[in-house]
Amino acid sequence: MSVDDGLVKELAEKYRYLNYMIKRYLEMFGKEETVQFLEANEQRLMPTLRCNTLRIDEEYFVNLFTKKGFILEKIPRIAYGYRVFKTPFPLGATNEYLLGFYFLQSEASMIPVQELNPKPGEIIIDLAAAPGGKTSQIAQFMKNRGAIIAIDINRKRIKSLRSNLSRCGVRNALIIRMDGRQISDLDIQADKVLLDAPCSGEGLINRDPTRKTSRELKDILYLSGLQKSLIDAALTCLKPGGSLVYSTCAIAPEENEFVINHALKNEGINVKKMDFIRGSPAFTDLMFGETLHPSIKEARRLYPHKDGTEGFFICKLQKDN
Amino acid sequence: MIMFRLSTHKELKFVQNAIDNLFGEKIAEKFIQNKHLIIGEGKWKEIFVVSDKMITILKAIADKKQPYSLGMQIGELDKNKKFKLSLEAVFEIVKYTSHKIQLSAKGAQTILYGRNISFSAVDKIYYKAKKGDYAILLDENGFPIGLGKILHDFAKMQQNQFKICIKNIIDLGWYLRKGE
């Protein structure tokens, strides 16, 4: 698809993005939707939190927080998720935060674990676990029973992972500092795997505007290679019949659909329809030179201009029995 | 590098006695029962409580990779072999012990800033506190926020209204000051 270079330049200047990003948005969304997307990226998202029932009864927490002057609203169809309309104190410095009663977690980022649906007693691998929002959410679903193998490579981030799991009362996690691409060395077969992959963070521009100019296309292609290696590794340690949820806060198809397309080349791996029905179907047309598998339409994309969330991608895969 | 292994019987008894001496008889047993004690041995010893399932995984991976952490870290043995209780253990022990002191809202904030406590910040003492005791400090809603060392007998505290009567040992403010 050809795009108007003048329009690319105009939008890039107006919204202060790199030209290549605008060009790609126009190719993916067309003009009207690109402008809506760019406008939405200028708006701050409402803070959201996940009530941590490992530490507190949900109803008690809501009452306690309401008495303190916070205004909470339950997020439909997201377990334990709340939007915070009024915050009399910074959410990251309340006694309740220190007590682990909640985790500051974005609305979209609560969905992958909900789709993974971890059960008490299972073995779950969280392949890029720091800083621990989703790991603690997994433990919450598991009621601290079973085991989570939480992997991260970054020395600084793994300290924060440990601290957050401790704060949230997670008792069933085994934290390992290693490169997730080497996970098969451990010879562990998991019931389920979460791969919330390291990504360009292009979906988080409304939180971090520096992302408008901080990454080149070559960075996205590098990350895409890393994500493909990680998903290959993740699939090797998945039990037959087990499921894997892949997610990113990226917009680029190279970090999302292309990675799933790559994973589907492994024998016995299929895209599974998710329970979560919000968002837009993932791309399945020819995109940036790659033909995509039609089943990828079951994956979901969330956008700030359509869903009021950060840009997000979620796909559930299942290994044949 | 920290190496993880099952505790010896002697180490298990040492930890149990340390906790029981601070918080009352058989307190440790209540939250360690049906679980295993794991020692992470590096420059000092860290002590973890883990489930059967985690032991199975630990054994399966032990010759390939040592974990960074696992289960619930309940404390450390420092160089002088003194047992230091963790914040995670405080959350378990509070369910079973009477060694608790409730603070006012202002007192709770003081503790969370890592400071010591005066008698005026104490709302309720749940037992007959003696000098040298360790007690779990509760906020105004009754939630555990730290561990303190009692500096005076309860009776003397009431009479003298000491400026400082509880020394802050650990508190949840650690998660903001050092944890992240």
mmCIF file of N, CA, C and O in Angstrom, chain A residues 136-228:
data_model
loop_
_atom_site.group_PDB
_atom_site.id
_atom_site.type_symbol
_atom_site.label_atom_id
_atom_site.label_comp_id
_atom_site.label_asym_id
_atom_site.label_seq_id
_atom_site.Cartn_x
_atom_site.Cartn_y
_atom_site.Cartn_z
ATOM 1 N N SER A 136 2.433 -12.248 40.093
ATOM 2 C CA SER A 136 1.612 -12.243 41.312
ATOM 3 C C SER A 136 0.148 -12.506 40.974
ATOM 4 O O SER A 136 -0.591 -13.107 41.765
ATOM 5 N N GLN A 137 -0.259 -12.093 39.784
ATOM 6 C CA GLN A 137 -1.632 -12.382 39.343
ATOM 7 C C GLN A 137 -1.815 -13.900 39.134
ATOM 8 O O GLN A 137 -2.851 -14.464 39.488
ATOM 9 N N ILE A 138 -0.787 -14.535 38.587
ATOM 10 C CA ILE A 138 -0.835 -15.995 38.407
ATOM 11 C C ILE A 138 -0.974 -16.669 39.774
ATOM 12 O O ILE A 138 -1.812 -17.549 39.969
ATOM 13 N N ALA A 139 -0.145 -16.225 40.728
ATOM 14 C CA ALA A 139 -0.202 -16.803 42.080
ATOM 15 C C ALA A 139 -1.581 -16.606 42.699
ATOM 16 O O ALA A 139 -2.104 -17.480 43.399
ATOM 17 N N GLN A 140 -2.181 -15.467 42.415
ATOM 18 C CA GLN A 140 -3.522 -15.172 42.930
ATOM 19 C C GLN A 140 -4.533 -16.169 42.357
ATOM 20 O O GLN A 140 -5.353 -16.720 43.087
ATOM 21 N N PHE A 141 -4.483 -16.407 41.067
ATOM 22 C CA PHE A 141 -5.392 -17.380 40.441
ATOM 23 C C PHE A 141 -5.146 -18.782 41.010
ATOM 24 O O PHE A 141 -6.060 -19.585 41.115
ATOM 25 N N MET A 142 -3.870 -19.071 41.321
ATOM 26 C CA MET A 142 -3.516 -20.418 41.818
ATOM 27 C C MET A 142 -3.729 -20.553 43.319
ATOM 28 O O MET A 142 -3.492 -21.613 43.882
ATOM 29 N N LYS A 143 -4.136 -19.470 43.971
ATOM 30 C CA LYS A 143 -4.290 -19.433 45.433
ATOM 31 C C LYS A 143 -3.014 -19.917 46.133
ATOM 32 O O LYS A 143 -3.070 -20.652 47.132
ATOM 33 N N ASN A 144 -1.883 -19.550 45.540
ATOM 34 C CA ASN A 144 -0.558 -19.909 46.081
ATOM 35 C C ASN A 144 -0.297 -21.406 46.104
ATOM 36 O O ASN A 144 0.602 -21.866 46.808
ATOM 37 N N ARG A 145 -1.073 -22.190 45.354
ATOM 38 C CA ARG A 145 -0.837 -23.637 45.318
ATOM 39 C C ARG A 145 -0.289 -24.021 43.947
ATOM 40 O O ARG A 145 -0.647 -23.428 42.935
ATOM 41 N N GLY A 146 0.570 -25.066 43.916
ATOM 42 C CA GLY A 146 1.254 -25.403 42.682
ATOM 43 C C GLY A 146 2.555 -24.625 42.630
ATOM 44 O O GLY A 146 3.072 -24.200 43.672
ATOM 45 N N ALA A 147 3.096 -24.442 41.439
ATOM 46 C CA ALA A 147 4.388 -23.753 41.357
ATOM 47 C C ALA A 147 4.459 -22.870 40.121
ATOM 48 O O ALA A 147 3.983 -23.241 39.053
ATOM 49 N N ILE A 148 5.057 -21.703 40.327
ATOM 50 C CA ILE A 148 5.341 -20.785 39.214
ATOM 51 C C ILE A 148 6.857 -20.721 39.061
ATOM 52 O O ILE A 148 7.562 -20.466 40.045
ATOM 53 N N ILE A 149 7.326 -20.983 37.871
ATOM 54 C CA ILE A 149 8.749 -20.798 37.610
ATOM 55 C C ILE A 149 8.882 -19.450 36.915
ATOM 56 O O ILE A 149 8.446 -19.282 35.772
ATOM 57 N N ALA A 150 9.404 -18.486 37.645
ATOM 58 C CA ALA A 150 9.444 -17.092 37.164
ATOM 59 C C ALA A 150 10.858 -16.782 36.697
ATOM 60 O O ALA A 150 11.796 -16.785 37.496
ATOM 61 N N ILE A 151 10.976 -16.544 35.400
ATOM 62 C CA ILE A 151 12.301 -16.360 34.785
ATOM 63 C C ILE A 151 12.495 -14.892 34.417
ATOM 64 O O ILE A 151 11.588 -14.271 33.856
ATOM 65 N N ASP A 152 13.652 -14.374 34.679
ATOM 66 C CA ASP A 152 14.035 -13.084 34.108
ATOM 67 C C ASP A 152 15.550 -13.018 34.079
ATOM 68 O O ASP A 152 16.223 -13.606 34.925
ATOM 69 N N ILE A 153 16.056 -12.282 33.110
ATOM 70 C CA ILE A 153 17.520 -12.253 32.939
ATOM 71 C C ILE A 153 18.157 -11.041 33.591
ATOM 72 O O ILE A 153 19.316 -11.078 33.980
ATOM 73 N N ASN A 154 17.362 -9.991 33.786
ATOM 74 C CA ASN A 154 17.928 -8.712 34.207
ATOM 75 C C ASN A 154 18.174 -8.670 35.719
ATOM 76 O O ASN A 154 17.259 -8.861 36.512
ATOM 77 N N ARG A 155 19.421 -8.394 36.074
ATOM 78 C CA ARG A 155 19.827 -8.441 37.491
ATOM 79 C C ARG A 155 19.046 -7.434 38.349
ATOM 80 O O ARG A 155 18.612 -7.756 39.451
ATOM 81 N N LYS A 156 18.854 -6.230 37.813
ATOM 82 C CA LYS A 156 18.165 -5.203 38.590
ATOM 83 C C LYS A 156 16.657 -5.509 38.677
ATOM 84 O O LYS A 156 16.043 -5.403 39.733
ATOM 85 N N ARG A 157 16.101 -5.907 37.534
ATOM 86 C CA ARG A 157 14.657 -6.157 37.505
ATOM 87 C C ARG A 157 14.276 -7.382 38.332
ATOM 88 O O ARG A 157 13.170 -7.469 38.875
ATOM 89 N N ILE A 158 15.199 -8.326 38.464
ATOM 90 C CA ILE A 158 14.847 -9.532 39.218
ATOM 91 C C ILE A 158 14.753 -9.208 40.723
ATOM 92 O O ILE A 158 13.978 -9.837 41.460
ATOM 93 N N LYS A 159 15.509 -8.209 41.154
ATOM 94 C CA LYS A 159 15.392 -7.760 42.557
ATOM 95 C C LYS A 159 14.003 -7.177 42.794
ATOM 96 O O LYS A 159 13.374 -7.414 43.821
ATOM 97 N N SER A 160 13.549 -6.409 41.800
ATOM 98 C CA SER A 160 12.231 -5.815 41.930
ATOM 99 C C SER A 160 11.140 -6.891 41.851
ATOM 100 O O SER A 160 10.121 -6.821 42.548
ATOM 101 N N LEU A 161 11.379 -7.915 41.040
ATOM 102 C CA LEU A 161 10.441 -9.055 40.977
ATOM 103 C C LEU A 161 10.313 -9.708 42.350
ATOM 104 O O LEU A 161 9.211 -9.933 42.855
ATOM 105 N N ARG A 162 11.455 -9.967 42.963
ATOM 106 C CA ARG A 162 11.440 -10.630 44.273
ATOM 107 C C ARG A 162 10.728 -9.768 45.313
ATOM 108 O O ARG A 162 9.920 -10.270 46.101
ATOM 109 N N SER A 163 11.029 -8.484 45.289
ATOM 110 C CA SER A 163 10.420 -7.575 46.248
ATOM 111 C C SER A 163 8.901 -7.517 46.059
ATOM 112 O O SER A 163 8.129 -7.578 47.026
ATOM 113 N N ASN A 164 8.463 -7.430 44.814
ATOM 114 C CA ASN A 164 7.021 -7.351 44.546
ATOM 115 C C ASN A 164 6.297 -8.645 44.937
ATOM 116 O O ASN A 164 5.180 -8.607 45.444
ATOM 117 N N LEU A 165 6.927 -9.779 44.672
ATOM 118 C CA LEU A 165 6.277 -11.051 45.040
ATOM 119 C C LEU A 165 6.194 -11.175 46.556
ATOM 120 O O LEU A 165 5.204 -11.675 47.094
ATOM 121 N N SER A 166 7.228 -10.712 47.230
ATOM 122 C CA SER A 166 7.216 -10.736 48.696
ATOM 123 C C SER A 166 6.102 -9.830 49.217
ATOM 124 O O SER A 166 5.293 -10.231 50.060
ATOM 125 N N ARG A 167 6.034 -8.620 48.683
ATOM 126 C CA ARG A 167 5.011 -7.658 49.116
ATOM 127 C C ARG A 167 3.609 -8.199 48.904
ATOM 128 O O ARG A 167 2.708 -8.000 49.711
ATOM 129 N N CYS A 168 3.419 -8.933 47.805
ATOM 130 C CA CYS A 168 2.080 -9.429 47.467
ATOM 131 C C CYS A 168 1.770 -10.790 48.083
ATOM 132 O O CYS A 168 0.724 -11.378 47.796
ATOM 133 N N GLY A 169 2.678 -11.312 48.899
ATOM 134 C CA GLY A 169 2.402 -12.575 49.589
ATOM 135 C C GLY A 169 2.419 -13.793 48.686
ATOM 136 O O GLY A 169 1.728 -14.772 48.954
ATOM 137 N N VAL A 170 3.219 -13.737 47.626
ATOM 138 C CA VAL A 170 3.331 -14.901 46.729
ATOM 139 C C VAL A 170 4.263 -15.916 47.378
ATOM 140 O O VAL A 170 5.385 -15.586 47.768
ATOM 141 N N ARG A 171 3.777 -17.146 47.517
ATOM 142 C CA ARG A 171 4.530 -18.184 48.221
ATOM 143 C C ARG A 171 4.932 -19.344 47.315
ATOM 144 O O ARG A 171 5.580 -20.277 47.753
ATOM 145 N N ASN A 172 4.434 -19.359 46.084
ATOM 146 C CA ASN A 172 4.644 -20.554 45.254
ATOM 147 C C ASN A 172 5.506 -20.268 44.028
ATOM 148 O O ASN A 172 5.411 -20.963 43.035
ATOM 149 N N ALA A 173 6.344 -19.230 44.119
ATOM 150 C CA ALA A 173 7.189 -18.903 42.950
ATOM 151 C C ALA A 173 8.629 -19.302 43.194
ATOM 152 O O ALA A 173 9.157 -19.176 44.304
ATOM 153 N N LEU A 174 9.221 -19.811 42.147
ATOM 154 C CA LEU A 174 10.634 -20.135 42.150
ATOM 155 C C LEU A 174 11.260 -19.194 41.118
ATOM 156 O O LEU A 174 10.965 -19.302 39.930
ATOM 157 N N ILE A 175 12.035 -18.247 41.595
ATOM 158 C CA ILE A 175 12.591 -17.217 40.698
ATOM 159 C C ILE A 175 13.951 -17.678 40.198
ATOM 160 O O ILE A 175 14.808 -18.080 41.001
ATOM 161 N N ILE A 176 14.130 -17.638 38.903
ATOM 162 C CA ILE A 176 15.426 -18.042 38.335
ATOM 163 C C ILE A 176 15.924 -16.931 37.425
ATOM 164 O O ILE A 176 15.183 -16.464 36.557
ATOM 165 N N ARG A 177 17.174 -16.520 37.645
ATOM 166 C CA ARG A 177 17.748 -15.505 36.751
ATOM 167 C C ARG A 177 18.463 -16.217 35.611
ATOM 168 O O ARG A 177 19.487 -16.879 35.820
ATOM 169 N N MET A 178 17.884 -16.148 34.457
ATOM 170 C CA MET A 178 18.480 -16.797 33.280
ATOM 171 C C MET A 178 17.864 -16.225 32.010
ATOM 172 O O MET A 178 16.837 -15.541 32.053
ATOM 173 N N ASP A 179 18.499 -16.518 30.905
ATOM 174 C CA ASP A 179 17.971 -16.137 29.604
ATOM 175 C C ASP A 179 16.820 -17.097 29.272
ATOM 176 O O ASP A 179 17.034 -18.313 29.198
ATOM 177 N N GLY A 180 15.640 -16.543 29.071
ATOM 178 C CA GLY A 180 14.460 -17.377 28.793
ATOM 179 C C GLY A 180 14.643 -18.276 27.581
ATOM 180 O O GLY A 180 14.003 -19.333 27.486
ATOM 181 N N ARG A 181 15.543 -17.889 26.679
ATOM 182 C CA ARG A 181 15.758 -18.711 25.487
ATOM 183 C C ARG A 181 16.394 -20.045 25.838
ATOM 184 O O ARG A 181 16.399 -20.962 25.046
ATOM 185 N N GLN A 182 16.976 -20.123 27.054
ATOM 186 C CA GLN A 182 17.603 -21.387 27.479
ATOM 187 C C GLN A 182 16.714 -22.195 28.432
ATOM 188 O O GLN A 182 17.171 -23.130 29.078
ATOM 189 N N ILE A 183 15.434 -21.860 28.502
ATOM 190 C CA ILE A 183 14.541 -22.502 29.472
ATOM 191 C C ILE A 183 14.482 -24.025 29.291
ATOM 192 O O ILE A 183 14.336 -24.766 30.267
ATOM 193 N N SER A 184 14.660 -24.505 28.054
ATOM 194 C CA SER A 184 14.567 -25.962 27.834
ATOM 195 C C SER A 184 15.693 -26.699 28.555
ATOM 196 O O SER A 184 15.568 -27.886 28.855
ATOM 197 N N ASP A 185 16.784 -25.995 28.886
ATOM 198 C CA ASP A 185 17.883 -26.635 29.638
ATOM 199 C C ASP A 185 17.401 -27.168 30.987
ATOM 200 O O ASP A 185 18.007 -28.062 31.553
ATOM 201 N N LEU A 186 16.325 -26.585 31.506
ATOM 202 C CA LEU A 186 15.851 -26.998 32.837
ATOM 203 C C LEU A 186 15.064 -28.302 32.802
ATOM 204 O O LEU A 186 14.800 -28.904 33.846
ATOM 205 N N ASP A 187 14.659 -28.734 31.606
ATOM 206 C CA ASP A 187 13.878 -29.988 31.472
ATOM 207 C C ASP A 187 12.596 -29.975 32.294
ATOM 208 O O ASP A 187 12.252 -30.975 32.924
ATOM 209 N N ILE A 188 11.927 -28.868 32.340
ATOM 210 C CA ILE A 188 10.652 -28.777 33.067
ATOM 211 C C ILE A 188 9.522 -28.752 32.036
ATOM 212 O O ILE A 188 9.597 -28.045 31.037
ATOM 213 N N GLN A 189 8.481 -29.513 32.284
ATOM 214 C CA GLN A 189 7.297 -29.477 31.426
ATOM 215 C C GLN A 189 6.174 -28.791 32.205
ATOM 216 O O GLN A 189 5.770 -29.260 33.272
ATOM 217 N N ALA A 190 5.708 -27.696 31.660
ATOM 218 C CA ALA A 190 4.709 -26.894 32.373
ATOM 219 C C ALA A 190 3.313 -27.147 31.819
ATOM 220 O O ALA A 190 3.143 -27.488 30.644
ATOM 221 N N ASP A 191 2.322 -26.960 32.678
ATOM 222 C CA ASP A 191 0.924 -27.047 32.217
ATOM 223 C C ASP A 191 0.601 -25.854 31.329
ATOM 224 O O ASP A 191 -0.145 -25.986 30.361
ATOM 225 N N LYS A 192 1.162 -24.696 31.720
ATOM 226 C CA LYS A 192 0.874 -23.465 30.981
ATOM 227 C C LYS A 192 2.103 -22.559 31.003
ATOM 228 O O LYS A 192 2.894 -22.613 31.963
ATOM 229 N N VAL A 193 2.222 -21.763 29.959
ATOM 230 C CA VAL A 193 3.340 -20.821 29.901
ATOM 231 C C VAL A 193 2.802 -19.431 29.563
ATOM 232 O O VAL A 193 1.953 -19.284 28.684
ATOM 233 N N LEU A 194 3.298 -18.443 30.286
ATOM 234 C CA LEU A 194 3.006 -17.050 29.928
ATOM 235 C C LEU A 194 4.275 -16.455 29.339
ATOM 236 O O LEU A 194 5.333 -16.496 29.982
ATOM 237 N N LEU A 195 4.152 -15.926 28.130
ATOM 238 C CA LEU A 195 5.269 -15.184 27.549
ATOM 239 C C LEU A 195 4.793 -13.768 27.259
ATOM 240 O O LEU A 195 4.207 -13.491 26.216
ATOM 241 N N ASP A 196 4.980 -12.915 28.253
ATOM 242 C CA ASP A 196 4.726 -11.477 28.060
ATOM 243 C C ASP A 196 6.076 -10.925 27.619
ATOM 244 O O ASP A 196 6.920 -10.572 28.439
ATOM 245 N N ALA A 197 6.264 -10.908 26.317
ATOM 246 C CA ALA A 197 7.613 -10.798 25.763
ATOM 247 C C ALA A 197 8.208 -9.404 25.914
ATOM 248 O O ALA A 197 7.482 -8.402 25.866
ATOM 249 N N PRO A 198 9.526 -9.334 26.062
ATOM 250 C CA PRO A 198 10.187 -8.029 25.991
ATOM 251 C C PRO A 198 9.871 -7.409 24.630
ATOM 252 O O PRO A 198 9.942 -8.109 23.619
ATOM 253 N N CYS A 199 9.486 -6.150 24.623
ATOM 254 C CA CYS A 199 9.039 -5.567 23.354
ATOM 255 C C CYS A 199 9.433 -4.104 23.257
ATOM 256 O O CYS A 199 10.002 -3.543 24.192
ATOM 257 N N SER A 200 9.080 -3.504 22.125
ATOM 258 C CA SER A 200 9.468 -2.116 21.886
ATOM 259 C C SER A 200 8.674 -1.138 22.751
ATOM 260 O O SER A 200 9.043 0.025 22.872
ATOM 261 N N GLY A 201 7.579 -1.582 23.313
ATOM 262 C CA GLY A 201 6.755 -0.696 24.156
ATOM 263 C C GLY A 201 6.040 0.384 23.359
ATOM 264 O O GLY A 201 5.614 1.402 23.910
ATOM 265 N N GLU A 202 5.853 0.128 22.072
ATOM 266 C CA GLU A 202 5.220 1.128 21.210
ATOM 267 C C GLU A 202 3.775 1.413 21.637
ATOM 268 O O GLU A 202 3.240 2.493 21.364
ATOM 269 N N GLY A 203 3.183 0.456 22.319
ATOM 270 C CA GLY A 203 1.812 0.647 22.788
ATOM 271 C C GLY A 203 1.702 1.529 24.017
ATOM 272 O O GLY A 203 0.604 1.841 24.482
ATOM 273 N N LEU A 204 2.854 1.904 24.581
ATOM 274 C CA LEU A 204 2.837 2.653 25.848
ATOM 275 C C LEU A 204 3.163 4.131 25.668
ATOM 276 O O LEU A 204 3.561 4.803 26.618
ATOM 277 N N ILE A 205 3.006 4.623 24.444
ATOM 278 C CA ILE A 205 3.394 6.010 24.164
ATOM 279 C C ILE A 205 2.631 6.999 25.042
ATOM 280 O O ILE A 205 3.191 8.012 25.473
ATOM 281 N N ASN A 206 1.374 6.694 25.360
ATOM 282 C CA ASN A 206 0.636 7.636 26.213
ATOM 283 C C ASN A 206 1.216 7.708 27.630
ATOM 284 O O ASN A 206 0.957 8.647 28.366
ATOM 285 N N ARG A 207 2.009 6.710 28.012
ATOM 286 C CA ARG A 207 2.679 6.749 29.310
ATOM 287 C C ARG A 207 4.133 7.231 29.174
ATOM 288 O O ARG A 207 4.705 7.781 30.089
ATOM 289 N N ASP A 208 4.716 6.941 28.023
ATOM 290 C CA ASP A 208 6.121 7.272 27.813
ATOM 291 C C ASP A 208 6.311 7.878 26.420
ATOM 292 O O ASP A 208 6.655 7.179 25.457
ATOM 293 N N PRO A 209 6.103 9.197 26.316
ATOM 294 C CA PRO A 209 6.178 9.838 24.995
ATOM 295 C C PRO A 209 7.565 9.762 24.348
ATOM 296 O O PRO A 209 7.685 9.951 23.148
ATOM 297 N N THR A 210 8.608 9.469 25.115
ATOM 298 C CA THR A 210 9.947 9.365 24.507
ATOM 299 C C THR A 210 9.986 8.230 23.485
ATOM 300 O O THR A 210 10.837 8.211 22.601
ATOM 301 N N ARG A 211 9.026 7.310 23.619
ATOM 302 C CA ARG A 211 8.977 6.173 22.699
ATOM 303 C C ARG A 211 8.633 6.606 21.260
ATOM 304 O O ARG A 211 8.837 5.872 20.301
ATOM 305 N N LYS A 212 8.138 7.836 21.132
ATOM 306 C CA LYS A 212 7.802 8.342 19.784
ATOM 307 C C LYS A 212 9.042 8.438 18.899
ATOM 308 O O LYS A 212 8.928 8.426 17.680
ATOM 309 N N THR A 213 10.203 8.597 19.551
ATOM 310 C CA THR A 213 11.429 8.816 18.754
ATOM 311 C C THR A 213 12.587 7.918 19.173
ATOM 312 O O THR A 213 13.674 8.031 18.645
ATOM 313 N N SER A 214 12.348 7.030 20.144
ATOM 314 C CA SER A 214 13.503 6.316 20.705
ATOM 315 C C SER A 214 13.862 5.022 19.982
ATOM 316 O O SER A 214 14.915 4.449 20.240
ATOM 317 N N ARG A 215 12.996 4.529 19.113
ATOM 318 C CA ARG A 215 13.294 3.226 18.471
ATOM 319 C C ARG A 215 13.212 3.316 16.964
ATOM 320 O O ARG A 215 12.264 3.892 16.419
ATOM 321 N N GLU A 216 14.186 2.692 16.342
ATOM 322 C CA GLU A 216 14.202 2.609 14.877
ATOM 323 C C GLU A 216 13.594 1.273 14.461
ATOM 324 O O GLU A 216 13.416 0.371 15.283
ATOM 325 N N LEU A 217 13.352 1.165 13.170
ATOM 326 C CA LEU A 217 12.797 -0.091 12.659
ATOM 327 C C LEU A 217 13.733 -1.267 12.947
ATOM 328 O O LEU A 217 13.291 -2.371 13.250
ATOM 329 N N LYS A 218 15.028 -1.004 12.889
ATOM 330 C CA LYS A 218 15.978 -2.106 13.147
ATOM 331 C C LYS A 218 15.831 -2.649 14.583
ATOM 332 O O LYS A 218 16.043 -3.830 14.834
ATOM 333 N N ASP A 219 15.429 -1.785 15.524
ATOM 334 C CA ASP A 219 15.203 -2.245 16.906
ATOM 335 C C ASP A 219 14.010 -3.201 16.961
ATOM 336 O O ASP A 219 14.027 -4.202 17.674
ATOM 337 N N ILE A 220 12.978 -2.856 16.195
ATOM 338 C CA ILE A 220 11.776 -3.714 16.161
ATOM 339 C C ILE A 220 12.128 -5.069 15.541
ATOM 340 O O ILE A 220 11.707 -6.119 16.040
ATOM 341 N N LEU A 221 12.936 -5.040 14.505
ATOM 342 C CA LEU A 221 13.310 -6.298 13.853
ATOM 343 C C LEU A 221 14.187 -7.145 14.781
ATOM 344 O O LEU A 221 14.042 -8.367 14.837
ATOM 345 N N TYR A 222 15.053 -6.475 15.549
ATOM 346 C CA TYR A 222 15.875 -7.210 16.515
ATOM 347 C C TYR A 222 14.970 -7.874 17.564
ATOM 348 O O TYR A 222 15.112 -9.060 17.880
ATOM 349 N N LEU A 223 14.013 -7.078 18.070
ATOM 350 C CA LEU A 223 13.100 -7.609 19.097
ATOM 351 C C LEU A 223 12.259 -8.750 18.546
ATOM 352 O O LEU A 223 11.992 -9.738 19.241
ATOM 353 N N SER A 224 11.863 -8.627 17.289
ATOM 354 C CA SER A 224 11.067 -9.683 16.675
ATOM 355 C C SER A 224 11.841 -11.007 16.670
ATOM 356 O O SER A 224 11.293 -12.072 16.979
ATOM 357 N N GLY A 225 13.139 -10.931 16.364
ATOM 358 C CA GLY A 225 13.990 -12.127 16.389
ATOM 359 C C GLY A 225 14.059 -12.723 17.788
ATOM 360 O O GLY A 225 13.940 -13.940 17.974
ATOM 361 N N LEU A 226 14.212 -11.846 18.771
ATOM 362 C CA LEU A 226 14.277 -12.298 20.165
ATOM 363 C C LEU A 226 12.957 -12.964 20.574
ATOM 364 O O LEU A 226 12.927 -14.026 21.207
ATOM 365 N N GLN A 227 11.852 -12.332 20.194
ATOM 366 C CA GLN A 227 10.528 -12.862 20.555
ATOM 367 C C GLN A 227 10.284 -14.232 19.915
ATOM 368 O O GLN A 227 9.713 -15.133 20.545
ATOM 369 N N LYS A 228 10.738 -14.406 18.690
ATOM 370 C CA LYS A 228 10.583 -15.714 18.025
ATOM 371 C C LYS A 228 11.413 -16.782 18.746
ATOM 372 O O LYS A 228 10.945 -17.906 18.940
#
